[in-house]
Amino acid sequence: AQSVTQLDSQVPVFEEAPVELRCNYSSSVSVYLFWYVQYPNQGLQLLLKYLSGSTLVKGINGFEAEFNKSQTSFHLRKPSVHISDTAEYFCAVSHTGGFKTIFGAGTRLFVKA
Amino acid sequence: DVKVTQSSRYLVKRTGEKVFLECVQDMDHENMFWYRQDPGLGLRLIYFSYDVKMKEKGDIPEGYSVSREKKERFSLILESASTNQTSMYLCASSAQPGTEGSSPLHFGNGTRLTVT
């Protein structure tokens, strides 16, 4: 069975500081990995995805993530955050041969001025 | 852009009522999903559908049913609403047919349901 663990439920950070949101997954088969963002009172939207190939993937709004197969991690990073990045971020995993996307519990990013 | 529209942003229903949550997507996607979102639990899959009139149970189907009579529309039904079904409900769609999991999900803005 697949599972996703987001290691931090809340991450406060000052504007223009770097941030890393951590995600670990478990799966017995090859996976696809995603990060979604949810702004207040909205649905989720895709930030970035890893399907295959280069382990460093770049997404929208200056975010990037690195797939580390040996550590079963897919951490999200941004070198300099803005107030507008305040949102909830979800790591998710799916796999070949399945419809289901499994989500982590989410990490709330608070960017302070 | 794909648009997934959920008919209500907020709903307040009484215990025991039958509740319908409607979702429509405009991009001819094969797959549609219903999730519920609760603080600290992330998103949990209730039901999904990979074709018209086809449905599959997700991880938490108890107390729910679904209907997909047309490709663009996927309805979630609470047969007899209970207070533990108070939650945010999110509808999503994806383009990939078959059993491939690489296609990302496109979400609606959610329906916040309160059962009193």
PDB file of C-alpha atoms in Angstrom, chain A:
ATOM      1  CA  ALA A   1       0.000   0.000   0.000  1.00  0.00           C
ATOM      2  CA  GLN A   2       1.117   3.524  -0.698  1.00  0.00           C
ATOM      3  CA  SER A   3       1.372   6.277   1.870  1.00  0.00           C
ATOM      4  CA  VAL A   4       2.598   9.854   2.018  1.00  0.00           C
ATOM      5  CA  THR A   5       4.034  11.602   5.061  1.00  0.00           C
ATOM      6  CA  GLN A   6       4.466  15.334   5.221  1.00  0.00           C
ATOM      7  CA  LEU A   7       6.830  15.867   8.067  1.00  0.00           C
ATOM      8  CA  ASP A   8       5.731  19.362   9.080  1.00  0.00           C
ATOM      9  CA  SER A   9       2.140  20.400   9.654  1.00  0.00           C
ATOM     10  CA  GLN A  10       3.039  24.114   9.787  1.00  0.00           C
ATOM     11  CA  VAL A  11       6.051  26.055   8.553  1.00  0.00           C
ATOM     12  CA  PRO A  12       6.400  29.734   9.472  1.00  0.00           C
ATOM     13  CA  VAL A  13       9.009  31.672   7.516  1.00  0.00           C
ATOM     14  CA  PHE A  14       9.923  35.290   6.895  1.00  0.00           C
ATOM     15  CA  GLU A  15       9.455  36.866   3.506  1.00  0.00           C
ATOM     16  CA  GLU A  16      12.428  36.436   1.147  1.00  0.00           C
ATOM     17  CA  ALA A  17      13.801  33.524   3.203  1.00  0.00           C
ATOM     18  CA  PRO A  18      14.263  30.073   1.650  1.00  0.00           C
ATOM     19  CA  VAL A  19      11.848  27.289   2.513  1.00  0.00           C
ATOM     20  CA  GLU A  20      11.760  23.508   2.282  1.00  0.00           C
ATOM     21  CA  LEU A  21       8.586  21.472   2.758  1.00  0.00           C
ATOM     22  CA  ARG A  22       9.354  17.837   3.395  1.00  0.00           C
ATOM     23  CA  CYS A  23       7.592  14.823   1.936  1.00  0.00           C
ATOM     24  CA  ASN A  24       8.334  11.117   2.240  1.00  0.00           C
ATOM     25  CA  TYR A  25       6.410   8.337   0.561  1.00  0.00           C
ATOM     26  CA  SER A  26       6.234   4.585   0.664  1.00  0.00           C
ATOM     27  CA  SER A  27       5.343   2.353  -2.233  1.00  0.00           C
ATOM     28  CA  SER A  28       6.264  -1.068  -3.512  1.00  0.00           C
ATOM     29  CA  VAL A  29       5.971  -0.012  -7.165  1.00  0.00           C
ATOM     30  CA  SER A  30       7.192   2.829  -9.344  1.00  0.00           C
ATOM     31  CA  VAL A  31       5.534   6.095  -8.477  1.00  0.00           C
ATOM     32  CA  TYR A  32       4.523   9.423  -9.888  1.00  0.00           C
ATOM     33  CA  LEU A  33       4.884  12.327  -7.460  1.00  0.00           C
ATOM     34  CA  PHE A  34       3.051  15.616  -7.269  1.00  0.00           C
ATOM     35  CA  TRP A  35       2.899  18.794  -5.223  1.00  0.00           C
ATOM     36  CA  TYR A  36      -0.359  20.729  -5.109  1.00  0.00           C
ATOM     37  CA  VAL A  37      -1.086  24.106  -3.530  1.00  0.00           C
ATOM     38  CA  GLN A  38      -4.357  25.254  -2.002  1.00  0.00           C
ATOM     39  CA  TYR A  39      -4.935  28.956  -1.457  1.00  0.00           C
ATOM     40  CA  PRO A  40      -7.650  29.988   1.021  1.00  0.00           C
ATOM     41  CA  ASN A  41     -11.172  29.137  -0.105  1.00  0.00           C
ATOM     42  CA  GLN A  42      -9.976  27.482  -3.278  1.00  0.00           C
ATOM     43  CA  GLY A  43      -9.440  24.006  -4.618  1.00  0.00           C
ATOM     44  CA  LEU A  44      -6.031  22.488  -5.180  1.00  0.00           C
ATOM     45  CA  GLN A  45      -3.876  23.350  -8.165  1.00  0.00           C
ATOM     46  CA  LEU A  46      -0.827  21.565  -9.483  1.00  0.00           C
ATOM     47  CA  LEU A  47       2.558  23.061  -8.586  1.00  0.00           C
ATOM     48  CA  LEU A  48       4.773  20.434 -10.177  1.00  0.00           C
ATOM     49  CA  LYS A  49       5.057  16.744 -10.949  1.00  0.00           C
ATOM     50  CA  TYR A  50       7.688  14.069 -11.289  1.00  0.00           C
ATOM     51  CA  LEU A  51       6.908  11.347 -13.808  1.00  0.00           C
ATOM     52  CA  SER A  52      10.352  10.178 -14.929  1.00  0.00           C
ATOM     53  CA  GLY A  53      13.729  11.488 -16.060  1.00  0.00           C
ATOM     54  CA  SER A  54      15.529  14.304 -14.291  1.00  0.00           C
ATOM     55  CA  THR A  55      15.114  14.092 -10.544  1.00  0.00           C
ATOM     56  CA  LEU A  56      14.954  17.887 -10.182  1.00  0.00           C
ATOM     57  CA  VAL A  57      11.658  19.244 -11.377  1.00  0.00           C
ATOM     58  CA  LYS A  58      10.648  22.857 -11.641  1.00  0.00           C
ATOM     59  CA  GLY A  59       7.125  24.108 -11.179  1.00  0.00           C
ATOM     60  CA  ILE A  60       5.130  27.287 -11.156  1.00  0.00           C
ATOM     61  CA  ASN A  61       5.811  30.314  -8.952  1.00  0.00           C
ATOM     62  CA  GLY A  62       9.527  29.506  -8.567  1.00  0.00           C
ATOM     63  CA  PHE A  63       9.065  26.214  -6.728  1.00  0.00           C
ATOM     64  CA  GLU A  64      11.139  23.128  -7.394  1.00  0.00           C
ATOM     65  CA  ALA A  65      11.336  19.629  -5.952  1.00  0.00           C
ATOM     66  CA  GLU A  66      13.864  16.828  -5.976  1.00  0.00           C
ATOM     67  CA  PHE A  67      12.993  13.173  -6.255  1.00  0.00           C
ATOM     68  CA  ASN A  68      15.285  10.997  -4.151  1.00  0.00           C
ATOM     69  CA  LYS A  69      14.522   7.362  -4.748  1.00  0.00           C
ATOM     70  CA  SER A  70      16.929   5.971  -2.152  1.00  0.00           C
ATOM     71  CA  GLN A  71      15.414   8.142   0.575  1.00  0.00           C
ATOM     72  CA  THR A  72      11.874   7.910  -0.854  1.00  0.00           C
ATOM     73  CA  SER A  73      11.554  11.653  -0.571  1.00  0.00           C
ATOM     74  CA  PHE A  74      10.197  14.461  -2.721  1.00  0.00           C
ATOM     75  CA  HIS A  75      10.921  17.700  -0.870  1.00  0.00           C
ATOM     76  CA  LEU A  76       9.622  21.027  -2.148  1.00  0.00           C
ATOM     77  CA  ARG A  77      11.868  24.097  -2.110  1.00  0.00           C
ATOM     78  CA  LYS A  78      11.794  27.763  -2.936  1.00  0.00           C
ATOM     79  CA  PRO A  79      14.858  29.990  -2.559  1.00  0.00           C
ATOM     80  CA  SER A  80      12.934  33.145  -1.634  1.00  0.00           C
ATOM     81  CA  VAL A  81       9.295  33.158  -0.554  1.00  0.00           C
ATOM     82  CA  HIS A  82       6.693  35.898  -0.882  1.00  0.00           C
ATOM     83  CA  ILE A  83       3.703  36.760   1.252  1.00  0.00           C
ATOM     84  CA  SER A  84       1.542  35.427  -1.566  1.00  0.00           C
ATOM     85  CA  ASP A  85       3.018  31.936  -1.078  1.00  0.00           C
ATOM     86  CA  THR A  86       1.024  31.597   2.142  1.00  0.00           C
ATOM     87  CA  ALA A  87      -1.115  28.536   1.471  1.00  0.00           C
ATOM     88  CA  GLU A  88      -1.440  24.844   2.231  1.00  0.00           C
ATOM     89  CA  TYR A  89       0.772  22.474   0.271  1.00  0.00           C
ATOM     90  CA  PHE A  90       0.010  18.841  -0.400  1.00  0.00           C
ATOM     91  CA  CYS A  91       2.365  16.118  -1.523  1.00  0.00           C
ATOM     92  CA  ALA A  92       0.726  13.293  -3.457  1.00  0.00           C
ATOM     93  CA  VAL A  93       1.664   9.971  -5.060  1.00  0.00           C
ATOM     94  CA  SER A  94       0.126   7.736  -7.687  1.00  0.00           C
ATOM     95  CA  HIS A  95       1.502   4.812  -9.646  1.00  0.00           C
ATOM     96  CA  THR A  96       1.314   2.991 -12.934  1.00  0.00           C
ATOM     97  CA  GLY A  97      -1.654   0.686 -13.124  1.00  0.00           C
ATOM     98  CA  GLY A  98      -3.766   2.656 -10.650  1.00  0.00           C
ATOM     99  CA  PHE A  99      -6.263   5.478 -10.601  1.00  0.00           C
ATOM    100  CA  LYS A 100      -5.775   6.521  -7.041  1.00  0.00           C
ATOM    101  CA  THR A 101      -3.781   9.532  -5.966  1.00  0.00           C
ATOM    102  CA  ILE A 102      -2.831   9.386  -2.297  1.00  0.00           C
ATOM    103  CA  PHE A 103      -2.337  12.681  -0.489  1.00  0.00           C
ATOM    104  CA  GLY A 104      -0.323  13.683   2.532  1.00  0.00           C
ATOM    105  CA  ALA A 105      -1.935  15.544   5.413  1.00  0.00           C
ATOM    106  CA  GLY A 106      -0.707  18.912   4.126  1.00  0.00           C
ATOM    107  CA  THR A 107       1.754  21.571   5.292  1.00  0.00           C
ATOM    108  CA  ARG A 108       0.578  25.085   6.054  1.00  0.00           C
ATOM    109  CA  LEU A 109       3.158  27.634   4.959  1.00  0.00           C
ATOM    110  CA  PHE A 110       2.914  31.007   6.699  1.00  0.00           C
ATOM    111  CA  VAL A 111       5.039  33.748   5.191  1.00  0.00           C
ATOM    112  CA  LYS A 112       5.554  36.674   7.549  1.00  0.00           C
ATOM    113  CA  ALA A 113       6.581  40.206   6.618  1.00  0.00           C
TER     114      ALA A 113
END
